[in-house]
Coordinates of C-alpha atoms in Angstrom, one line a residue:
M111 CA 54.6 35.5 -8.7
D112 CA 53.6 38.7 -9.8
S113 CA 55.2 38.4 -13.3
L114 CA 53.3 35.4 -14.3
H115 CA 49.8 37.0 -13.6
P116 CA 49.0 37.5 -17.1
N117 CA 49.7 33.8 -18.2
R118 CA 48.4 32.2 -15.2
S119 CA 44.7 32.7 -16.1
N120 CA 45.5 31.4 -19.7
L121 CA 47.1 28.1 -18.1
E122 CA 44.3 27.4 -15.9
D123 CA 41.9 28.0 -18.6
E124 CA 43.8 25.5 -20.4
E125 CA 43.8 23.0 -17.8
E126 CA 39.8 23.7 -17.7
M127 CA 39.7 22.8 -21.2
D128 CA 41.8 19.7 -21.1
T129 CA 40.3 17.9 -18.3
K130 CA 36.4 18.8 -18.6
P131 CA 34.6 15.4 -18.2
L132 CA 33.4 13.6 -21.0
K133 CA 30.1 15.5 -21.2
H134 CA 28.4 17.3 -24.1
D135 CA 27.2 19.9 -21.7
D136 CA 29.7 22.8 -22.3
S137 CA 28.5 24.4 -19.0
A138 CA 29.6 21.9 -16.7
P139 CA 31.6 23.5 -14.0
T140 CA 35.4 22.5 -13.6
S141 CA 37.8 23.7 -11.3
S142 CA 41.7 23.7 -11.9
P143 CA 44.2 23.3 -8.9
S144 CA 45.1 26.8 -7.8
W145 CA 48.5 25.9 -6.6
F146 CA 49.7 24.4 -10.0
T147 CA 51.2 27.6 -11.5
P148 CA 53.7 27.5 -14.3
K149 CA 56.7 28.0 -11.8
R150 CA 55.6 25.0 -10.1
L151 CA 55.4 23.2 -13.4
L152 CA 58.8 24.4 -14.5
S153 CA 60.4 23.4 -10.9
I154 CA 58.9 19.8 -11.0
F155 CA 60.3 19.1 -14.7
C156 CA 63.5 20.4 -13.3
V157 CA 63.6 18.0 -10.5
I158 CA 62.6 15.1 -13.0
N159 CA 65.5 16.2 -15.3
M160 CA 67.8 16.6 -12.4
I161 CA 67.1 12.6 -11.2
N162 CA 67.5 11.5 -14.9
Y163 CA 70.8 12.8 -15.0
V164 CA 71.8 11.9 -11.4
D165 CA 71.2 8.4 -12.2
R166 CA 73.6 9.1 -15.7
G167 CA 76.2 10.3 -13.0
A168 CA 76.0 7.7 -10.5
I169 CA 76.5 4.7 -12.8
A170 CA 79.3 6.3 -13.9
S171 CA 80.7 7.0 -10.4
N172 CA 83.5 4.8 -8.9
G173 CA 81.2 4.0 -5.7
V174 CA 78.4 2.5 -8.2
N175 CA 80.4 1.4 -11.3
G176 CA 83.6 0.0 -9.5
S177 CA 86.7 -1.6 -10.6
L178 CA 87.9 -5.2 -11.4
G179 CA 89.7 -7.2 -8.9
T180 CA 93.5 -7.2 -9.2
C181 CA 95.9 -9.8 -8.3
T182 CA 99.9 -9.1 -7.7
D183 CA 102.6 -11.2 -8.8
G184 CA 103.3 -12.1 -5.4
G185 CA 99.7 -14.0 -5.5
T186 CA 98.0 -11.3 -3.1
C187 CA 94.6 -10.5 -4.7
T188 CA 92.0 -7.9 -3.9
S189 CA 88.3 -8.3 -4.6
G190 CA 86.6 -6.0 -7.0
S191 CA 84.2 -3.4 -6.4
G192 CA 80.7 -1.9 -7.6
I193 CA 79.1 -3.2 -10.4
Q194 CA 82.2 -4.2 -12.8
G195 CA 83.7 -6.1 -9.7
E196 CA 80.5 -8.0 -8.8
F197 CA 79.5 -9.2 -12.3
N198 CA 83.4 -9.3 -13.5
L199 CA 82.6 -7.2 -16.5
S200 CA 85.5 -6.3 -19.2
N201 CA 85.9 -2.9 -20.0
F202 CA 83.9 -3.1 -23.2
E203 CA 81.0 -4.8 -21.3
D204 CA 81.5 -2.0 -18.6
G205 CA 81.4 0.8 -21.6
V206 CA 78.3 -0.8 -23.3
L207 CA 76.6 -0.9 -19.9
S208 CA 77.0 3.0 -19.3
S209 CA 75.4 3.8 -22.9
A210 CA 73.0 0.8 -23.0
F211 CA 70.0 3.5 -22.0
M212 CA 70.8 5.2 -25.3
V213 CA 69.1 2.1 -27.0
G214 CA 65.6 2.4 -25.2
L215 CA 66.1 6.1 -25.5
L216 CA 66.5 6.5 -29.3
V217 CA 64.1 3.9 -30.1
A218 CA 61.3 5.2 -27.7
S219 CA 61.7 8.8 -28.2
P220 CA 59.9 8.9 -31.5
I221 CA 57.1 6.4 -30.4
F222 CA 56.2 8.5 -27.4
A223 CA 55.9 11.6 -30.0
S224 CA 53.8 9.9 -32.3
L225 CA 51.4 8.6 -29.4
S226 CA 51.0 12.2 -28.1
K227 CA 48.6 12.8 -31.1
S228 CA 46.2 10.4 -30.0
H229 CA 47.0 10.0 -26.1
N230 CA 47.4 12.9 -23.5
P231 CA 51.1 13.9 -23.4
F232 CA 50.8 14.2 -19.4
R233 CA 49.8 11.0 -18.8
L234 CA 52.6 9.5 -21.3
I235 CA 55.1 11.4 -19.1
G236 CA 53.7 9.6 -16.2
V237 CA 53.9 6.3 -18.2
G238 CA 57.5 7.1 -18.9
L239 CA 58.6 8.0 -15.3
S240 CA 56.6 4.6 -14.0
V241 CA 58.8 2.5 -16.4
W242 CA 61.7 4.7 -15.5
T243 CA 61.2 3.6 -11.9
L244 CA 60.5 0.0 -12.3
A245 CA 63.7 -0.3 -14.7
V246 CA 65.8 1.4 -11.8
I247 CA 64.6 -0.7 -9.2
G248 CA 65.6 -3.7 -11.6
C249 CA 69.1 -2.3 -11.9
G250 CA 69.5 -2.5 -8.0
C251 CA 68.0 -6.3 -8.3
S252 CA 70.0 -7.3 -11.5
F253 CA 72.1 -10.6 -10.9
D254 CA 74.5 -10.4 -14.1
F255 CA 75.5 -8.4 -17.2
W256 CA 72.5 -9.1 -19.3
S257 CA 70.0 -8.5 -16.6
I258 CA 71.3 -5.1 -15.8
T259 CA 71.8 -4.3 -19.6
I260 CA 68.2 -4.8 -20.3
C261 CA 67.3 -2.7 -17.2
R262 CA 69.2 0.1 -18.5
M263 CA 67.7 -0.2 -21.8
L264 CA 64.4 0.4 -20.2
V265 CA 65.8 3.4 -18.0
G266 CA 66.1 4.9 -21.4
V267 CA 62.6 4.0 -22.7
G268 CA 61.2 5.7 -19.5
E269 CA 63.4 8.7 -20.0
A270 CA 62.3 9.4 -23.8
S271 CA 58.9 10.1 -22.9
F272 CA 59.9 12.9 -20.9
I273 CA 62.6 14.3 -22.8
S274 CA 60.4 14.2 -26.0
L275 CA 57.5 16.2 -24.2
A276 CA 58.8 18.3 -21.1
A277 CA 60.1 21.0 -23.1
P278 CA 57.2 21.7 -25.2
F279 CA 55.2 22.0 -22.0
I280 CA 57.8 24.5 -20.4
D281 CA 57.8 26.4 -23.8
D282 CA 53.9 26.5 -23.7
H283 CA 53.5 27.8 -20.3
A284 CA 56.6 30.0 -19.9
P285 CA 56.3 33.8 -19.8
A286 CA 56.6 35.6 -23.6
A287 CA 59.7 37.2 -22.3
Q288 CA 61.3 34.5 -20.7
K289 CA 60.9 31.5 -22.6
T290 CA 64.7 30.9 -23.4
A291 CA 65.4 31.6 -19.9
W292 CA 63.1 29.0 -18.9
L293 CA 64.5 26.4 -21.0
A294 CA 67.7 27.3 -20.0
T295 CA 66.7 26.3 -16.4
F296 CA 65.7 23.2 -17.5
Y297 CA 68.8 22.2 -19.4
M298 CA 70.8 23.5 -16.6
C299 CA 70.2 20.5 -14.7
I300 CA 72.0 18.3 -17.1
P301 CA 75.3 19.2 -15.7
A302 CA 74.3 19.8 -12.4
G303 CA 72.8 16.2 -12.5
V304 CA 75.8 14.4 -13.6
A305 CA 78.0 16.4 -11.3
L306 CA 75.6 15.8 -8.3
G307 CA 75.5 11.9 -9.5
Y308 CA 79.2 11.7 -9.1
V309 CA 79.1 12.5 -5.5
Y310 CA 75.8 10.7 -4.9
G311 CA 77.1 7.3 -6.4
G312 CA 80.4 7.6 -4.5
L313 CA 79.1 8.2 -1.2
V314 CA 76.0 5.6 -1.5
G315 CA 78.5 3.0 -3.1
D316 CA 81.2 3.3 -0.4
Y317 CA 78.9 3.5 2.6
L318 CA 76.2 1.2 1.7
N319 CA 76.1 -0.7 -1.6
W320 CA 76.1 0.1 -5.1
R321 CA 72.5 -1.3 -5.2
F322 CA 71.2 1.2 -2.8
A323 CA 72.1 4.0 -5.4
F324 CA 69.6 2.7 -7.7
W325 CA 67.0 1.9 -5.0
V326 CA 67.0 5.4 -3.5
E327 CA 66.6 6.9 -7.1
A328 CA 63.7 5.1 -7.4
I329 CA 62.2 6.3 -4.4
F330 CA 62.5 9.9 -5.3
M331 CA 61.2 9.5 -9.0
L332 CA 58.0 7.4 -7.6
P333 CA 56.4 10.7 -6.5
F334 CA 56.6 12.0 -10.1
A335 CA 55.4 9.0 -11.8
V336 CA 52.1 8.9 -9.5
F337 CA 51.8 12.7 -10.0
G338 CA 51.5 12.1 -13.8
F339 CA 48.3 10.0 -13.2
V340 CA 46.6 11.7 -10.4
M341 CA 47.3 15.5 -11.5
K342 CA 44.6 16.6 -13.8
P343 CA 46.2 16.4 -17.2
L344 CA 47.6 19.5 -19.3
Q345 CA 47.4 19.5 -23.0
L346 CA 50.0 20.6 -25.2
K347 CA 49.4 23.4 -27.8
G348 CA 48.4 22.2 -31.2
F349 CA 47.1 18.9 -30.3
S350 CA 43.5 17.6 -30.9
P351 CA 42.0 14.6 -29.3
I352 CA 41.7 11.5 -32.1
E353 CA 38.0 10.8 -30.6
S354 CA 37.1 13.9 -32.2
K355 CA 37.7 12.6 -35.4
T356 CA 36.7 9.2 -34.6
S357 CA 33.3 10.8 -33.9
S358 CA 32.8 12.9 -36.6
T359 CA 33.7 9.9 -38.8
S360 CA 30.8 7.9 -37.3
V361 CA 28.4 10.8 -37.8
E362 CA 29.5 10.9 -41.5
I363 CA 28.9 7.1 -41.8
A364 CA 25.5 7.4 -40.0
S365 CA 24.3 10.1 -41.9
P366 CA 23.6 8.5 -45.6
V367 CA 22.0 5.7 -43.8
I368 CA 19.4 7.7 -41.9
E369 CA 18.7 9.7 -45.1
D370 CA 18.1 6.3 -46.8
S371 CA 16.0 5.1 -44.1
E372 CA 12.5 6.0 -44.2
V373 CA 11.8 7.8 -41.0
S374 CA 8.0 8.6 -41.0
D375 CA 7.0 9.1 -37.2
I376 CA 10.0 10.7 -35.2
N377 CA 7.5 10.3 -32.0
G378 CA 7.3 6.6 -32.8
H379 CA 9.6 3.5 -32.8
D380 CA 11.7 5.1 -35.9
A381 CA 13.6 7.3 -33.3
V382 CA 14.6 4.3 -31.5
R383 CA 15.6 2.8 -35.0
V384 CA 17.6 5.8 -35.5
E385 CA 19.5 5.5 -32.2
G386 CA 20.2 2.0 -33.2
I387 CA 21.8 2.7 -36.4
M388 CA 23.7 5.6 -35.0
A389 CA 25.3 3.1 -32.4
Q390 CA 25.9 0.4 -34.9
A391 CA 27.7 3.0 -37.1
S392 CA 29.7 4.1 -34.0
D393 CA 30.4 0.3 -33.4
K394 CA 31.8 0.1 -37.2
G395 CA 34.0 3.3 -36.6
S396 CA 35.6 1.7 -33.5
E397 CA 36.2 -1.5 -35.5
S398 CA 37.8 0.3 -38.4
E399 CA 39.9 2.1 -36.2
G400 CA 41.4 -1.0 -34.5
A401 CA 42.1 -2.5 -38.0
F402 CA 43.5 0.6 -39.4
G403 CA 45.0 2.4 -36.5
I404 CA 48.6 1.2 -36.7
M405 CA 48.7 1.8 -40.7
N406 CA 47.3 5.4 -40.1
R407 CA 49.8 6.3 -37.2
F408 CA 52.5 5.0 -39.4
S409 CA 51.2 6.9 -42.3
R410 CA 50.9 10.3 -40.2
F411 CA 54.6 9.5 -38.6
S412 CA 56.0 9.5 -42.1
E413 CA 53.8 12.5 -43.3
D414 CA 55.3 14.4 -40.2
M415 CA 58.9 13.3 -40.9
K416 CA 58.9 14.4 -44.4
V417 CA 57.9 17.7 -43.0
L418 CA 60.8 18.1 -40.8
L419 CA 63.3 16.8 -42.9
L420 CA 62.0 19.5 -45.8
D421 CA 62.3 22.2 -43.1
K422 CA 65.6 23.8 -44.2
V423 CA 65.3 25.8 -40.7
Y424 CA 65.2 22.5 -38.7
V425 CA 67.6 20.6 -40.7
V426 CA 70.3 23.3 -40.3
N427 CA 69.4 23.4 -36.5
V428 CA 69.9 19.9 -36.0
L429 CA 73.0 19.4 -38.2
G430 CA 74.8 22.4 -36.3
Y431 CA 73.6 20.3 -33.0
I432 CA 75.1 17.2 -34.2
A433 CA 78.9 18.7 -34.9
Y434 CA 78.6 20.7 -31.7
N435 CA 77.8 17.3 -29.6
F436 CA 79.9 15.4 -31.4
V437 CA 82.7 17.5 -29.5
I438 CA 81.3 17.6 -26.2
G439 CA 80.7 13.9 -26.1
A440 CA 84.3 13.5 -26.9
Y441 CA 85.4 16.0 -24.5
S442 CA 83.3 14.6 -21.6
Y443 CA 84.8 10.7 -22.6
W444 CA 88.6 11.7 -23.3
G445 CA 89.0 15.3 -21.7
P446 CA 90.4 13.9 -18.3
K447 CA 92.8 11.4 -20.1
A448 CA 94.0 13.9 -22.6
G449 CA 94.5 16.7 -19.8
Y450 CA 96.5 13.8 -17.7
N451 CA 98.6 13.4 -20.8
I452 CA 99.3 16.9 -22.1
Y453 CA 99.4 18.7 -18.6
H454 CA 100.3 15.4 -16.3
M455 CA 97.6 16.5 -14.1
S456 CA 97.3 14.1 -11.2
D457 CA 93.8 15.5 -10.5
A458 CA 92.3 15.5 -14.3
D459 CA 88.8 14.1 -13.4
L460 CA 88.1 16.7 -10.6
L461 CA 89.7 19.4 -12.8
F462 CA 87.8 18.4 -15.7
G463 CA 84.6 18.0 -14.1
G464 CA 84.6 21.0 -11.7
I465 CA 85.2 23.1 -14.9
T466 CA 82.3 21.3 -16.9
I467 CA 79.9 21.9 -14.0
V468 CA 80.8 25.4 -13.4
C469 CA 80.4 26.5 -16.9
G470 CA 77.7 24.2 -17.9
I471 CA 75.5 26.0 -15.3
F472 CA 76.4 29.4 -16.0
G473 CA 76.8 29.1 -19.6
T474 CA 73.4 27.6 -19.9
L475 CA 71.6 30.1 -18.1
S476 CA 73.4 32.9 -19.4
G477 CA 72.3 31.5 -23.0
G478 CA 68.9 31.8 -22.1
L479 CA 68.9 35.1 -20.7
F480 CA 70.8 36.6 -23.3
L481 CA 68.4 35.6 -26.0
D482 CA 65.5 37.0 -24.0
Y483 CA 67.7 40.1 -23.9
M484 CA 68.1 40.2 -27.6
G485 CA 64.5 39.4 -28.5
A486 CA 63.8 35.7 -28.6
T487 CA 63.4 34.9 -32.5
I488 CA 64.8 32.2 -34.5
S489 CA 67.1 34.6 -36.4
N490 CA 68.6 35.8 -32.9
A491 CA 69.2 32.2 -31.7
F492 CA 71.2 31.6 -34.9
K493 CA 73.1 34.5 -34.3
L494 CA 73.7 33.6 -30.6
L495 CA 74.6 29.9 -31.6
S496 CA 77.0 30.8 -34.2
G497 CA 78.6 33.5 -32.5
A498 CA 79.0 31.7 -29.1
T499 CA 80.1 28.6 -30.7
F500 CA 83.0 30.4 -32.8
L501 CA 84.2 32.2 -29.8
G502 CA 84.2 29.2 -27.5
A503 CA 86.1 27.4 -30.5
I504 CA 88.9 29.8 -30.5
F505 CA 89.1 29.8 -26.6
C506 CA 89.4 26.0 -26.3
F507 CA 91.5 25.6 -29.7
S508 CA 94.1 28.4 -27.8
A509 CA 93.8 26.8 -24.6
F510 CA 95.2 23.2 -26.1
C511 CA 97.9 25.4 -27.8
F512 CA 99.4 26.4 -24.6
R513 CA 102.3 24.5 -23.0
S514 CA 101.6 25.6 -19.7
L515 CA 98.5 24.4 -17.3
Y516 CA 98.0 27.7 -15.8
G517 CA 97.3 29.1 -19.2
F518 CA 95.1 26.1 -20.3
I519 CA 92.7 26.3 -17.3
P520 CA 91.7 29.9 -17.8
L521 CA 91.2 29.7 -21.5
F522 CA 89.4 26.5 -21.6
S523 CA 87.2 27.7 -19.0
V524 CA 85.9 30.7 -20.9
G525 CA 85.7 28.4 -23.9
E526 CA 83.6 26.1 -22.4
L527 CA 81.5 28.9 -21.0
L528 CA 80.8 30.1 -24.3
V529 CA 80.2 26.7 -26.0
F530 CA 77.3 25.9 -23.1
V531 CA 75.7 29.3 -24.2
T532 CA 74.0 27.4 -27.0
Q533 CA 71.7 25.1 -25.0
A534 CA 68.6 27.1 -24.7
P535 CA 68.9 28.8 -28.1
V536 CA 69.4 25.2 -29.9
N537 CA 66.2 23.9 -28.3
Y538 CA 64.1 27.4 -28.7
V539 CA 64.7 26.8 -32.6
C540 CA 63.7 23.3 -32.3
L541 CA 60.5 24.3 -30.8
H542 CA 59.4 27.2 -32.7
C543 CA 60.4 26.5 -36.2
V544 CA 57.9 24.1 -36.4
K545 CA 54.2 24.0 -35.8
P546 CA 52.8 23.1 -32.1
S547 CA 51.5 19.6 -32.9
M548 CA 55.1 18.8 -34.6
R549 CA 57.0 20.1 -31.5
P550 CA 57.5 16.6 -29.5
L551 CA 58.5 14.8 -32.8
A552 CA 60.8 17.6 -33.4
M553 CA 62.4 17.3 -29.9
A554 CA 62.3 13.5 -30.3
M555 CA 64.1 13.2 -33.8
S556 CA 66.8 16.0 -32.4
T557 CA 67.5 13.9 -29.6
V558 CA 68.0 10.9 -31.7
S559 CA 70.1 12.6 -34.0
I560 CA 72.6 14.5 -32.1
H561 CA 73.0 10.9 -30.2
I562 CA 73.2 8.7 -33.3
F563 CA 75.4 11.0 -35.0
G564 CA 77.2 12.8 -32.4
D565 CA 78.3 11.9 -29.1
V566 CA 77.9 8.2 -29.8
P567 CA 80.1 7.7 -32.7
S568 CA 82.8 10.6 -31.2
S569 CA 84.4 8.8 -28.5
P570 CA 85.5 5.5 -30.5
L571 CA 86.5 7.8 -33.6
V572 CA 88.6 10.1 -31.5
G573 CA 90.1 7.0 -30.2
V574 CA 91.1 5.6 -33.6
L575 CA 92.4 9.2 -34.7
Q576 CA 94.4 8.9 -31.2
D577 CA 95.7 5.7 -31.9
Y578 CA 97.0 6.8 -35.3
V579 CA 98.6 10.2 -34.7
N580 CA 99.6 8.9 -30.9
N581 CA 99.5 12.8 -29.8
W582 CA 96.8 14.2 -27.4
R583 CA 97.5 17.7 -28.1
E584 CA 96.9 17.0 -31.9
T585 CA 94.0 15.0 -31.3
A586 CA 92.4 17.6 -29.2
L587 CA 93.1 20.3 -31.3
I588 CA 91.6 18.4 -34.5
L589 CA 88.5 17.4 -32.5
T590 CA 87.9 21.1 -31.3
S591 CA 88.2 22.3 -34.8
I592 CA 85.0 20.4 -35.4
L593 CA 83.4 23.3 -33.5
F594 CA 84.2 25.9 -36.1
I595 CA 82.3 23.7 -38.4
A596 CA 79.2 23.8 -36.2
A597 CA 79.3 27.4 -35.9
G598 CA 79.3 27.6 -39.7
I599 CA 76.5 25.6 -39.8
W600 CA 74.5 27.5 -37.6
L601 CA 75.7 30.8 -39.2
I602 CA 73.7 29.4 -42.2
G603 CA 70.6 29.6 -40.4
I604 CA 70.8 33.4 -40.0
F605 CA 70.3 33.9 -43.8
L606 CA 67.3 31.5 -43.7
K607 CA 64.0 32.6 -43.9
S608 CA 62.5 31.8 -40.7
V609 CA 58.9 32.1 -39.3
D610 CA 58.2 31.6 -35.6
K611 CA 55.0 28.9 -35.6
F612 CA 54.4 29.0 -32.1
N613 CA 51.0 30.8 -32.5
E614 CA 50.3 29.3 -36.3
G615 CA 47.1 27.8 -36.7
D616 CA 47.1 24.0 -37.2
E617 CA 44.8 21.5 -38.7
N618 CA 44.8 19.9 -35.4
E619 CA 43.3 22.6 -33.3
V620 CA 40.1 22.3 -32.1
S621 CA 37.4 23.8 -30.0
T622 CA 36.9 23.5 -26.2
V623 CA 34.6 20.9 -26.2
E624 CA 36.5 18.8 -28.6
K625 CA 39.6 19.2 -26.3
A626 CA 37.6 17.9 -23.4
N627 CA 37.3 14.4 -25.1
M628 CA 41.1 13.6 -25.3
K629 CA 41.1 9.8 -25.5
P630 CA 42.0 8.4 -22.1
L631 CA 45.5 6.7 -22.0
L632 CA 44.3 3.8 -20.0
G633 CA 41.0 2.7 -21.3
V634 CA 38.5 4.3 -18.9
N635 CA 34.8 3.7 -19.7
R636 CA 33.0 6.5 -21.3
N637 CA 29.8 6.1 -19.4
E638 CA 31.7 5.7 -15.9
M639 CA 33.2 9.3 -16.8
I640 CA 30.1 10.9 -17.8
D641 CA 28.5 9.3 -14.4
D642 CA 31.6 10.9 -12.5
P643 CA 32.1 14.2 -13.6
G644 CA 34.8 14.9 -10.8
E645 CA 36.9 12.5 -11.9
A646 CA 39.7 14.0 -13.9

C-alpha cells in the first residue's frame, strides 16, 4: 500500500470534489471513505469483469448450453439437455443465442459513453450493472427462444456501461508508473473468466439445472450493482457537470433583463422582483434544455465522432485491433475443430482451452509490465504491439506448418503468449491518444469496431473459406496470416506524431465548486440535497 500513498490523497481529494453536496458554500466539510483506495477500486472492477466473462463461458458450456435430443434407428430416444435441449433449438438458433448479447453491447456502448457527459459515470455503471442483474435473472426464468434471446441482448446493454467506463476509471487512479500493469490486470480477467465459466456452467448444469447458473451469477453481481448507487460517486478526469453550463446560461439570460428593469431601491420590493426574474429565467433555461437536450447531445456526439475519426493515432490503433480480433475470434470458435481435424486430437476442446487460458493470463500481464518497464508512451506501445504480434504470428504460423502434434503445441503456445501481450498496450493507446473527456467514447467505439468488423464476421467467413478449400491446415494458415497485417498496421503507428493527452486541458474541465454540481442520475430534488448535506 505504501506505493500508493502519493496517489491516494489525489483520489480522496477528487472524491471530495465530486461528491460535495449541492451547496454554494465551498467550506462545507466533506468526508471521503477511507477504505476506498485505488487498489480496492481495481479489485472491485476486476471482480465485476470476471463475473461478466464467467457468464460468457457459462452459456457456452455443455452444462448450460446443452444439446438436442437424439433418436437411434431402433427407435430409442434420449432427451436433450440444457438450453438447446429444453427449447429444442436448432444449431443456428443456438449460435444466435450465444452472440445475442453483442446487439445490446454494440448499441448501448456509445449511448452510455455519451450520457457520461451529463450524468455521473460511476452512477451509470450502477445502472448498467442493475440492468445486467435483472437480465441474467430473466435468462434463468425464460420460457422459449425469443424470451432468452431478448434477455441476452439486455445483458449486453448492462455490460456496455461497464466496458465503456471501467478502463478510464482505472487509468485515472493507477500509479503513474504502473498504468498498463493495472490495465493488464483488468483485462486478464477476460480469459480467466471465460475459463471459469466453462467449469462453473458444467458443474451447476450437471448437478442442479442450467437456470441456477444464471440465478447464482445475479446473486454475485447484485452487491456491485447496489454499490454503484450507495457509494459516493467518483468523477472521471476531464468531465464537467451539465448543470454548470445550464446555470451559466440562466445567468446570461437573466442579466440583460435585470439591466433593462428599473431597479431603484435595492432594499425595497424591487429586490424581490429581481429574484423573481432570476427564477423565471432559470425556468426558461430548464425548458430550453428539455426541448433541445436530445438535439444538443446528438450534435455533441457527432462532433466527438468526427474528432475520433480524424485522429490518425486512434484510427491506426483500432484498425490494427480489428485485424487482431478477427484472428482471435476465429481461433476461439474454430480452433478446437481445426485441431481435431489436423492433428486428430480427441481432447481438442481441453487442449485449446488450456493453452488459451494460461497464455491469456500470463501474456496479458506480461504486456502491461513490459510496457511499464519500457516507459509507458504511445510510441512504445505501438512498438510492443507491432513486435509482439509479428513474433506471435511467426510462431503460430510455424505451428500449423508442423505435421506433428508435439511440434505444434509448444510453438502455438509461445505464439498465443506473444499475441496476448497486446491487450494492455492497445487499450493504453486508446485511452491516452484522446482528451480525458473523450475516453469513454473512444473505448466504446473501439469495442463496437472490433466486434462489428472483427470477431463477429470472422467465424462465418472462415467457415466459408473452409468450405471452399476443404483443408483445415490451409484455412488456419490463411487466417493466421492476418496477424501479419495487424502487426504492419501497428508498425505505422510508431511513425505517427503522437501526443499523450492524459493531462491535457479540456474545455470541459471546471472548478471544484462546479464539479460538485454534477447532475444526479435519478431526479433528486435540489432543495432536498441542500437541506441534507450528509447525503451523497
